[in-house]
Amino acid sequence: MTAPRNIVILTGAGISAESGVATFRGPGGLWEGHRVEDVCTPQALAQDPELVHRFYDARRAQLAGVEPNAAHLALARLDAAWPGNLLLVTQNVDDLHDRAGSSRLLHMHGELKSALCPACGNRIAWEDALPPETECPNCGTPALRPDIVFFGEMPYHMATIEAALAQADLFVSIGTSGAVYPAAGFVQTARHYGAATLELNLDPSEGSLWFEESRMGPAGTLVPAWVDAVLG
Ligand code: OAD
């Protein structure tokens, strides 16, 4: 293959693990005894809004105590220096890629530091706890919710992501278990359009066999080394 020009990178919870943010499916992946799949649903929000809001309030509050690690910083360095197209798609709802300085970045599963009005679609930057029945400042409906894509809802920015995958020469997946679609299927889409595929993960992901190359280890070591190689 000639040198890649168009790069799409997918990240998951593993890239933030060395910053101290717990992954979903590893040790510590349970929260108050609940699986994430049981809390992050529209049904849970309707039946027990206190529980769902408390879950996200705890995760939002945790952000004040964590910092981007070497992997986030390396991807921001690549973003700043890469002359071709580059799109960083994260499944993470933390703000560590943003704080590291990545700008060509899409949060496909939403963001902890954003609140969404389900009535009017208004989005508001949100730093503190978000109690249930908080009124939307735009339309007044008392139903602001975390701006997070729940299980069963459509991830954000899918048309842009699919267009980038169709143009990609290289697709790199970092720190994700490959358990949640549609992100888990991006490797197959990228391959279909002819991209080279690389996985950087602590353990083989569920989709590991789809990748041409897999490197196993901590993101804080693997990602800076990969970025150094790509930038020559
Ligand atoms: P998971 O918790 O499912 O997977 C984390 C992956 O990171 C695993 O494959 C680990 O082996 C790997 N890992 C752990 N520590 C690592 C390290 N230091 N360096 C590199 N890799 C490491 O998290 P996701 O795949 O991101 O969705 O989960 C996908 C989605 O499921 C999340 O976005 C979330 C969750 O439900 C929503 O909230 C909508």
PDB file of C-alpha atoms and ligand atoms in Angstrom:
ATOM      1  CA  MET A   1       0.000   0.000   0.000  1.00  0.00           C
ATOM      2  CA  THR A   2       1.169   3.563  -0.650  1.00  0.00           C
ATOM      3  CA  ALA A   3       1.465   5.853   2.379  1.00  0.00           C
ATOM      4  CA  PRO A   4      -1.999   6.527   3.852  1.00  0.00           C
ATOM      5  CA  ARG A   5      -3.536   9.925   3.318  1.00  0.00           C
ATOM      6  CA  ASN A   6      -7.004   9.543   4.808  1.00  0.00           C
ATOM      7  CA  ILE A   7      -7.088   8.154   8.323  1.00  0.00           C
ATOM      8  CA  VAL A   8     -10.089   7.240  10.483  1.00  0.00           C
ATOM      9  CA  ILE A   9      -9.425   6.404  14.134  1.00  0.00           C
ATOM     10  CA  LEU A  10     -11.991   4.853  16.479  1.00  0.00           C
ATOM     11  CA  THR A  11     -11.413   4.999  20.230  1.00  0.00           C
ATOM     12  CA  GLY A  12     -13.171   3.357  23.164  1.00  0.00           C
ATOM     13  CA  ALA A  13     -12.957   3.248  26.930  1.00  0.00           C
ATOM     14  CA  GLY A  14      -9.528   1.560  26.882  1.00  0.00           C
ATOM     15  CA  ILE A  15      -7.805   4.764  25.751  1.00  0.00           C
ATOM     16  CA  SER A  16      -8.975   6.514  28.926  1.00  0.00           C
ATOM     17  CA  ALA A  17      -8.184   3.594  31.275  1.00  0.00           C
ATOM     18  CA  GLU A  18      -4.675   4.853  32.074  1.00  0.00           C
ATOM     19  CA  SER A  19      -6.200   8.234  32.983  1.00  0.00           C
ATOM     20  CA  GLY A  20      -8.199   6.452  35.695  1.00  0.00           C
ATOM     21  CA  VAL A  21     -11.580   6.219  33.931  1.00  0.00           C
ATOM     22  CA  ALA A  22     -13.015   2.708  34.408  1.00  0.00           C
ATOM     23  CA  THR A  23     -13.827   0.739  31.249  1.00  0.00           C
ATOM     24  CA  PHE A  24     -17.347  -0.661  30.830  1.00  0.00           C
ATOM     25  CA  ARG A  25     -16.678  -4.355  30.581  1.00  0.00           C
ATOM     26  CA  GLY A  26     -13.470  -4.836  32.560  1.00  0.00           C
ATOM     27  CA  PRO A  27     -12.932  -5.006  36.329  1.00  0.00           C
ATOM     28  CA  GLY A  28     -14.883  -2.189  38.014  1.00  0.00           C
ATOM     29  CA  GLY A  29     -17.234  -2.086  35.043  1.00  0.00           C
ATOM     30  CA  LEU A  30     -20.278  -2.499  37.281  1.00  0.00           C
ATOM     31  CA  TRP A  31     -21.773   0.596  38.879  1.00  0.00           C
ATOM     32  CA  GLU A  32     -23.743   0.149  42.147  1.00  0.00           C
ATOM     33  CA  GLY A  33     -24.233  -3.445  40.979  1.00  0.00           C
ATOM     34  CA  HIS A  34     -25.800  -2.429  37.664  1.00  0.00           C
ATOM     35  CA  ARG A  35     -24.548  -3.371  34.228  1.00  0.00           C
ATOM     36  CA  VAL A  36     -24.170  -0.383  31.914  1.00  0.00           C
ATOM     37  CA  GLU A  37     -26.665  -2.000  29.524  1.00  0.00           C
ATOM     38  CA  ASP A  38     -29.310  -1.834  32.291  1.00  0.00           C
ATOM     39  CA  VAL A  39     -28.779   1.844  33.122  1.00  0.00           C
ATOM     40  CA  CYS A  40     -28.168   3.399  29.725  1.00  0.00           C
ATOM     41  CA  THR A  41     -31.545   2.801  28.110  1.00  0.00           C
ATOM     42  CA  PRO A  42     -34.579   4.985  27.334  1.00  0.00           C
ATOM     43  CA  GLN A  43     -36.661   2.508  29.395  1.00  0.00           C
ATOM     44  CA  ALA A  44     -34.441   2.973  32.470  1.00  0.00           C
ATOM     45  CA  LEU A  45     -34.650   6.757  32.080  1.00  0.00           C
ATOM     46  CA  ALA A  46     -38.462   6.575  31.961  1.00  0.00           C
ATOM     47  CA  GLN A  47     -38.779   4.126  34.883  1.00  0.00           C
ATOM     48  CA  ASP A  48     -36.044   5.328  37.217  1.00  0.00           C
ATOM     49  CA  PRO A  49     -34.771   8.777  36.192  1.00  0.00           C
ATOM     50  CA  GLU A  50     -33.064   9.265  39.602  1.00  0.00           C
ATOM     51  CA  LEU A  51     -30.863   6.224  38.969  1.00  0.00           C
ATOM     52  CA  VAL A  52     -29.919   7.175  35.414  1.00  0.00           C
ATOM     53  CA  HIS A  53     -29.175  10.800  36.302  1.00  0.00           C
ATOM     54  CA  ARG A  54     -27.114   9.689  39.346  1.00  0.00           C
ATOM     55  CA  PHE A  55     -25.068   7.368  37.131  1.00  0.00           C
ATOM     56  CA  TYR A  56     -24.153  10.171  34.737  1.00  0.00           C
ATOM     57  CA  ASP A  57     -23.725  12.768  37.498  1.00  0.00           C
ATOM     58  CA  ALA A  58     -21.083  10.485  39.042  1.00  0.00           C
ATOM     59  CA  ARG A  59     -19.287  10.086  35.718  1.00  0.00           C
ATOM     60  CA  ARG A  60     -19.414  13.832  34.988  1.00  0.00           C
ATOM     61  CA  ALA A  61     -18.071  14.662  38.473  1.00  0.00           C
ATOM     62  CA  GLN A  62     -15.204  12.186  37.950  1.00  0.00           C
ATOM     63  CA  LEU A  63     -13.897  14.193  34.988  1.00  0.00           C
ATOM     64  CA  ALA A  64     -12.555  16.923  37.284  1.00  0.00           C
ATOM     65  CA  GLY A  65     -10.059  14.416  38.722  1.00  0.00           C
ATOM     66  CA  VAL A  66      -8.663  12.909  35.517  1.00  0.00           C
ATOM     67  CA  GLU A  67      -6.290  14.148  32.828  1.00  0.00           C
ATOM     68  CA  PRO A  68      -5.545  13.153  29.219  1.00  0.00           C
ATOM     69  CA  ASN A  69      -2.813  10.515  29.022  1.00  0.00           C
ATOM     70  CA  ALA A  70       0.003   9.925  26.531  1.00  0.00           C
ATOM     71  CA  ALA A  71      -2.375   8.228  24.062  1.00  0.00           C
ATOM     72  CA  HIS A  72      -4.838  11.163  23.933  1.00  0.00           C
ATOM     73  CA  LEU A  73      -1.924  13.586  23.571  1.00  0.00           C
ATOM     74  CA  ALA A  74      -0.332  11.561  20.774  1.00  0.00           C
ATOM     75  CA  LEU A  75      -3.597  11.526  18.778  1.00  0.00           C
ATOM     76  CA  ALA A  76      -3.875  15.313  19.209  1.00  0.00           C
ATOM     77  CA  ARG A  77      -0.299  15.637  17.946  1.00  0.00           C
ATOM     78  CA  LEU A  78      -1.190  13.534  14.906  1.00  0.00           C
ATOM     79  CA  ASP A  79      -4.316  15.635  14.291  1.00  0.00           C
ATOM     80  CA  ALA A  80      -2.271  18.855  14.362  1.00  0.00           C
ATOM     81  CA  ALA A  81       0.464  17.537  12.057  1.00  0.00           C
ATOM     82  CA  TRP A  82      -1.394  15.290   9.592  1.00  0.00           C
ATOM     83  CA  PRO A  83      -1.739  16.932   6.162  1.00  0.00           C
ATOM     84  CA  GLY A  84      -4.371  14.526   4.852  1.00  0.00           C
ATOM     85  CA  ASN A  85      -7.908  13.888   6.015  1.00  0.00           C
ATOM     86  CA  LEU A  86      -8.191  12.623   9.539  1.00  0.00           C
ATOM     87  CA  LEU A  87     -11.252  11.850  11.616  1.00  0.00           C
ATOM     88  CA  LEU A  88     -11.116  10.760  15.250  1.00  0.00           C
ATOM     89  CA  VAL A  89     -14.378   9.069  16.216  1.00  0.00           C
ATOM     90  CA  THR A  90     -14.731   8.339  19.907  1.00  0.00           C
ATOM     91  CA  GLN A  91     -17.287   6.208  21.678  1.00  0.00           C
ATOM     92  CA  ASN A  92     -16.170   7.855  24.897  1.00  0.00           C
ATOM     93  CA  VAL A  93     -18.380  10.388  26.617  1.00  0.00           C
ATOM     94  CA  ASP A  94     -15.473  11.840  28.626  1.00  0.00           C
ATOM     95  CA  ASP A  95     -13.755  15.019  27.408  1.00  0.00           C
ATOM     96  CA  LEU A  96     -10.156  13.764  27.389  1.00  0.00           C
ATOM     97  CA  HIS A  97      -9.660  13.925  23.595  1.00  0.00           C
ATOM     98  CA  ASP A  98     -11.062  17.476  23.640  1.00  0.00           C
ATOM     99  CA  ARG A  99      -8.768  18.516  26.478  1.00  0.00           C
ATOM    100  CA  ALA A 100      -5.767  16.883  24.773  1.00  0.00           C
ATOM    101  CA  GLY A 101      -6.419  19.185  21.803  1.00  0.00           C
ATOM    102  CA  SER A 102      -7.913  16.952  19.096  1.00  0.00           C
ATOM    103  CA  SER A 103     -10.067  19.065  16.831  1.00  0.00           C
ATOM    104  CA  ARG A 104     -11.132  16.702  14.017  1.00  0.00           C
ATOM    105  CA  LEU A 105     -13.180  14.796  16.599  1.00  0.00           C
ATOM    106  CA  LEU A 106     -16.705  13.368  16.761  1.00  0.00           C
ATOM    107  CA  HIS A 107     -18.352  11.975  19.904  1.00  0.00           C
ATOM    108  CA  MET A 108     -20.618   9.304  18.445  1.00  0.00           C
ATOM    109  CA  HIS A 109     -22.104   8.292  21.833  1.00  0.00           C
ATOM    110  CA  GLY A 110     -22.617  11.835  23.135  1.00  0.00           C
ATOM    111  CA  GLU A 111     -20.837  13.810  25.851  1.00  0.00           C
ATOM    112  CA  LEU A 112     -21.056  13.953  29.639  1.00  0.00           C
ATOM    113  CA  LYS A 113     -20.602  17.716  29.591  1.00  0.00           C
ATOM    114  CA  SER A 114     -23.705  18.287  27.514  1.00  0.00           C
ATOM    115  CA  ALA A 115     -27.423  18.188  28.348  1.00  0.00           C
ATOM    116  CA  LEU A 116     -30.145  17.508  25.791  1.00  0.00           C
ATOM    117  CA  CYS A 117     -33.782  18.583  25.741  1.00  0.00           C
ATOM    118  CA  PRO A 118     -35.832  15.710  24.298  1.00  0.00           C
ATOM    119  CA  ALA A 119     -38.696  18.114  23.577  1.00  0.00           C
ATOM    120  CA  CYS A 120     -36.981  20.782  21.442  1.00  0.00           C
ATOM    121  CA  GLY A 121     -33.582  19.183  20.702  1.00  0.00           C
ATOM    122  CA  ASN A 122     -31.689  22.018  22.402  1.00  0.00           C
ATOM    123  CA  ARG A 123     -28.167  21.136  23.622  1.00  0.00           C
ATOM    124  CA  ILE A 124     -26.505  22.970  26.503  1.00  0.00           C
ATOM    125  CA  ALA A 125     -22.971  22.765  27.869  1.00  0.00           C
ATOM    126  CA  TRP A 126     -23.346  21.192  31.334  1.00  0.00           C
ATOM    127  CA  GLU A 127     -20.699  20.964  34.083  1.00  0.00           C
ATOM    128  CA  ASP A 128     -22.560  20.120  37.300  1.00  0.00           C
ATOM    129  CA  ALA A 129     -25.109  17.572  38.497  1.00  0.00           C
ATOM    130  CA  LEU A 130     -28.247  17.363  36.337  1.00  0.00           C
ATOM    131  CA  PRO A 131     -31.295  16.567  38.511  1.00  0.00           C
ATOM    132  CA  PRO A 132     -34.311  14.933  36.828  1.00  0.00           C
ATOM    133  CA  GLU A 133     -37.003  17.429  35.773  1.00  0.00           C
ATOM    134  CA  THR A 134     -34.496  20.229  35.141  1.00  0.00           C
ATOM    135  CA  GLU A 135     -36.201  22.766  32.863  1.00  0.00           C
ATOM    136  CA  CYS A 136     -34.873  23.394  29.384  1.00  0.00           C
ATOM    137  CA  PRO A 137     -33.807  27.079  29.203  1.00  0.00           C
ATOM    138  CA  ASN A 138     -35.013  27.156  25.595  1.00  0.00           C
ATOM    139  CA  CYS A 139     -38.547  25.684  25.745  1.00  0.00           C
ATOM    140  CA  GLY A 140     -39.181  25.223  29.490  1.00  0.00           C
ATOM    141  CA  THR A 141     -39.938  21.478  29.309  1.00  0.00           C
ATOM    142  CA  PRO A 142     -38.793  19.938  32.645  1.00  0.00           C
ATOM    143  CA  ALA A 143     -36.987  16.963  31.098  1.00  0.00           C
ATOM    144  CA  LEU A 144     -33.328  17.823  30.389  1.00  0.00           C
ATOM    145  CA  ARG A 145     -31.366  14.566  30.137  1.00  0.00           C
ATOM    146  CA  PRO A 146     -27.709  13.653  29.735  1.00  0.00           C
ATOM    147  CA  ASP A 147     -26.700  14.096  26.081  1.00  0.00           C
ATOM    148  CA  ILE A 148     -25.723  10.444  25.826  1.00  0.00           C
ATOM    149  CA  VAL A 149     -26.740   7.899  23.196  1.00  0.00           C
ATOM    150  CA  PHE A 150     -28.558   5.163  25.105  1.00  0.00           C
ATOM    151  CA  PHE A 151     -28.769   1.538  24.008  1.00  0.00           C
ATOM    152  CA  GLY A 152     -31.462   1.392  21.345  1.00  0.00           C
ATOM    153  CA  GLU A 153     -30.844   4.987  20.170  1.00  0.00           C
ATOM    154  CA  MET A 154     -29.069   6.041  16.980  1.00  0.00           C
ATOM    155  CA  PRO A 155     -25.443   7.132  17.490  1.00  0.00           C
ATOM    156  CA  TYR A 156     -24.582  10.666  16.406  1.00  0.00           C
ATOM    157  CA  HIS A 157     -22.804  11.727  13.184  1.00  0.00           C
ATOM    158  CA  MET A 158     -23.276   8.396  11.388  1.00  0.00           C
ATOM    159  CA  ALA A 159     -23.503   9.885   7.879  1.00  0.00           C
ATOM    160  CA  THR A 160     -20.225  11.802   8.352  1.00  0.00           C
ATOM    161  CA  ILE A 161     -18.499   8.753   9.844  1.00  0.00           C
ATOM    162  CA  GLU A 162     -19.622   6.447   7.039  1.00  0.00           C
ATOM    163  CA  ALA A 163     -18.466   8.939   4.412  1.00  0.00           C
ATOM    164  CA  ALA A 164     -15.033   9.125   6.080  1.00  0.00           C
ATOM    165  CA  LEU A 165     -14.795   5.320   6.276  1.00  0.00           C
ATOM    166  CA  ALA A 166     -15.568   5.088   2.563  1.00  0.00           C
ATOM    167  CA  GLN A 167     -12.596   7.405   1.825  1.00  0.00           C
ATOM    168  CA  ALA A 168     -10.193   5.936   4.392  1.00  0.00           C
ATOM    169  CA  ASP A 169      -6.820   4.451   3.460  1.00  0.00           C
ATOM    170  CA  LEU A 170      -6.216   3.440   7.053  1.00  0.00           C
ATOM    171  CA  PHE A 171      -8.629   2.572   9.866  1.00  0.00           C
ATOM    172  CA  VAL A 172      -7.239   2.267  13.384  1.00  0.00           C
ATOM    173  CA  SER A 173      -9.230   1.011  16.366  1.00  0.00           C
ATOM    174  CA  ILE A 174      -7.908   1.804  19.860  1.00  0.00           C
ATOM    175  CA  GLY A 175      -9.081   0.541  23.248  1.00  0.00           C
ATOM    176  CA  THR A 176     -12.489  -0.825  22.378  1.00  0.00           C
ATOM    177  CA  SER A 177     -13.902  -4.301  23.036  1.00  0.00           C
ATOM    178  CA  GLY A 178     -15.806  -4.425  19.728  1.00  0.00           C
ATOM    179  CA  ALA A 179     -18.944  -5.431  21.634  1.00  0.00           C
ATOM    180  CA  VAL A 180     -21.207  -2.527  20.660  1.00  0.00           C
ATOM    181  CA  TYR A 181     -22.516  -1.818  17.151  1.00  0.00           C
ATOM    182  CA  PRO A 182     -22.438   0.137  14.916  1.00  0.00           C
ATOM    183  CA  ALA A 183     -18.873   1.079  16.001  1.00  0.00           C
ATOM    184  CA  ALA A 184     -17.893  -2.599  16.126  1.00  0.00           C
ATOM    185  CA  GLY A 185     -18.728  -2.847  12.409  1.00  0.00           C
ATOM    186  CA  PHE A 186     -16.544   0.081  11.256  1.00  0.00           C
ATOM    187  CA  VAL A 187     -13.605  -2.246  10.592  1.00  0.00           C
ATOM    188  CA  GLN A 188     -15.677  -4.228   8.108  1.00  0.00           C
ATOM    189  CA  THR A 189     -16.926  -1.073   6.389  1.00  0.00           C
ATOM    190  CA  ALA A 190     -13.375   0.289   6.115  1.00  0.00           C
ATOM    191  CA  ARG A 191     -12.109  -3.014   4.698  1.00  0.00           C
ATOM    192  CA  HIS A 192     -14.965  -3.120   2.217  1.00  0.00           C
ATOM    193  CA  TYR A 193     -13.758   0.228   0.830  1.00  0.00           C
ATOM    194  CA  GLY A 194     -10.144  -0.926   0.717  1.00  0.00           C
ATOM    195  CA  ALA A 195      -8.600   0.574   3.854  1.00  0.00           C
ATOM    196  CA  ALA A 196      -5.750  -1.046   5.748  1.00  0.00           C
ATOM    197  CA  THR A 197      -6.860  -1.925   9.286  1.00  0.00           C
ATOM    198  CA  LEU A 198      -4.942  -1.843  12.566  1.00  0.00           C
ATOM    199  CA  GLU A 199      -6.057  -2.610  16.110  1.00  0.00           C
ATOM    200  CA  LEU A 200      -4.271  -1.274  19.214  1.00  0.00           C
ATOM    201  CA  ASN A 201      -5.775  -2.847  22.337  1.00  0.00           C
ATOM    202  CA  LEU A 202      -4.820  -4.427  25.634  1.00  0.00           C
ATOM    203  CA  ASP A 203      -6.485  -7.738  24.684  1.00  0.00           C
ATOM    204  CA  PRO A 204      -7.831  -9.023  21.371  1.00  0.00           C
ATOM    205  CA  SER A 205     -11.252  -7.422  20.840  1.00  0.00           C
ATOM    206  CA  GLU A 206     -14.333  -9.373  19.779  1.00  0.00           C
ATOM    207  CA  GLY A 207     -13.652  -8.251  16.200  1.00  0.00           C
ATOM    208  CA  SER A 208      -9.911  -8.843  16.288  1.00  0.00           C
ATOM    209  CA  LEU A 209      -9.964 -11.286  13.391  1.00  0.00           C
ATOM    210  CA  TRP A 210     -11.233  -8.541  11.061  1.00  0.00           C
ATOM    211  CA  PHE A 211      -8.040  -6.514  11.445  1.00  0.00           C
ATOM    212  CA  GLU A 212      -5.032  -7.019   9.205  1.00  0.00           C
ATOM    213  CA  GLU A 213      -2.770  -6.210  12.104  1.00  0.00           C
ATOM    214  CA  SER A 214      -3.308  -6.252  15.877  1.00  0.00           C
ATOM    215  CA  ARG A 215      -0.852  -4.891  18.447  1.00  0.00           C
ATOM    216  CA  MET A 216      -1.584  -5.784  22.058  1.00  0.00           C
ATOM    217  CA  GLY A 217      -0.538  -3.566  24.958  1.00  0.00           C
ATOM    218  CA  PRO A 218      -1.495  -0.418  26.879  1.00  0.00           C
ATOM    219  CA  ALA A 219      -2.657   2.510  24.750  1.00  0.00           C
ATOM    220  CA  GLY A 220      -0.320   4.889  26.605  1.00  0.00           C
ATOM    221  CA  THR A 221       2.623   3.017  25.087  1.00  0.00           C
ATOM    222  CA  LEU A 222       1.261   1.706  21.773  1.00  0.00           C
ATOM    223  CA  VAL A 223      -0.420   4.879  20.534  1.00  0.00           C
ATOM    224  CA  PRO A 224       2.542   7.300  20.861  1.00  0.00           C
ATOM    225  CA  ALA A 225       4.779   4.714  19.163  1.00  0.00           C
ATOM    226  CA  TRP A 226       2.291   4.310  16.306  1.00  0.00           C
ATOM    227  CA  VAL A 227       1.905   8.103  15.899  1.00  0.00           C
ATOM    228  CA  ASP A 228       5.683   8.542  15.820  1.00  0.00           C
ATOM    229  CA  ALA A 229       5.905   5.924  13.050  1.00  0.00           C
ATOM    230  CA  VAL A 230       3.077   7.480  10.999  1.00  0.00           C
ATOM    231  CA  LEU A 231       4.575  10.969  11.246  1.00  0.00           C
ATOM    232  CA  GLY A 232       7.987   9.547  10.338  1.00  0.00           C
TER     233      GLY A 232
HETATM  234  P1  OAD B   1     -15.272  -1.687  26.860  1.00  0.00           P
HETATM  235  O1  OAD B   1     -15.199  -1.530  28.338  1.00  0.00           O
HETATM  236  O2  OAD B   1     -16.287  -2.622  26.310  1.00  0.00           O
HETATM  237  O3  OAD B   1     -13.860  -2.187  26.288  1.00  0.00           O
HETATM  238  C1  OAD B   1     -12.661  -1.563  26.667  1.00  0.00           C
HETATM  239  C2  OAD B   1     -11.517  -2.197  25.891  1.00  0.00           C
HETATM  240  O4  OAD B   1     -10.332  -1.484  26.216  1.00  0.00           O
HETATM  241  C3  OAD B   1     -11.267  -3.689  26.216  1.00  0.00           C
HETATM  242  O5  OAD B   1     -11.124  -4.407  24.992  1.00  0.00           O
HETATM  243  C4  OAD B   1      -9.957  -3.656  26.998  1.00  0.00           C
HETATM  244  O6  OAD B   1      -9.142  -4.794  26.719  1.00  0.00           O
HETATM  245  C5  OAD B   1      -9.288  -2.417  26.440  1.00  0.00           C
HETATM  246  N1  OAD B   1      -8.347  -1.768  27.392  1.00  0.00           N
HETATM  247  C6  OAD B   1      -8.415  -1.692  28.735  1.00  0.00           C
HETATM  248  N2  OAD B   1      -7.382  -0.995  29.207  1.00  0.00           N
HETATM  249  C7  OAD B   1      -6.626  -0.613  28.146  1.00  0.00           C
HETATM  250  C8  OAD B   1      -5.416   0.128  27.974  1.00  0.00           C
HETATM  251  N3  OAD B   1      -4.762   0.639  28.999  1.00  0.00           N
HETATM  252  N4  OAD B   1      -4.959   0.315  26.716  1.00  0.00           N
HETATM  253  C9  OAD B   1      -5.604  -0.193  25.637  1.00  0.00           C
HETATM  254  N5  OAD B   1      -6.745  -0.905  25.737  1.00  0.00           N
HETATM  255  C10 OAD B   1      -7.259  -1.106  26.959  1.00  0.00           C
HETATM  256  O7  OAD B   1     -15.433  -0.215  26.244  1.00  0.00           O
HETATM  257  P2  OAD B   1     -15.937   0.233  24.812  1.00  0.00           P
HETATM  258  O8  OAD B   1     -15.525  -0.737  23.767  1.00  0.00           O
HETATM  259  O9  OAD B   1     -15.556   1.640  24.643  1.00  0.00           O
HETATM  260  O10 OAD B   1     -21.651   2.997  25.176  1.00  0.00           O
HETATM  261  O11 OAD B   1     -17.508   0.140  24.997  1.00  0.00           O
HETATM  262  C11 OAD B   1     -18.326   0.527  23.927  1.00  0.00           C
HETATM  263  C12 OAD B   1     -19.573   1.197  24.435  1.00  0.00           C
HETATM  264  O12 OAD B   1     -20.220   0.361  25.383  1.00  0.00           O
HETATM  265  C13 OAD B   1     -19.328   2.473  25.211  1.00  0.00           C
HETATM  266  O13 OAD B   1     -19.183   3.614  24.381  1.00  0.00           O
HETATM  267  C14 OAD B   1     -20.554   2.603  26.027  1.00  0.00           C
HETATM  268  C15 OAD B   1     -20.692   1.169  26.481  1.00  0.00           C
HETATM  269  O14 OAD B   1     -21.939   0.789  26.793  1.00  0.00           O
HETATM  270  C16 OAD B   1     -22.544   3.895  25.623  1.00  0.00           C
HETATM  271  O15 OAD B   1     -22.461   4.436  26.714  1.00  0.00           O
HETATM  272  C17 OAD B   1     -23.617   4.202  24.655  1.00  0.00           C
END
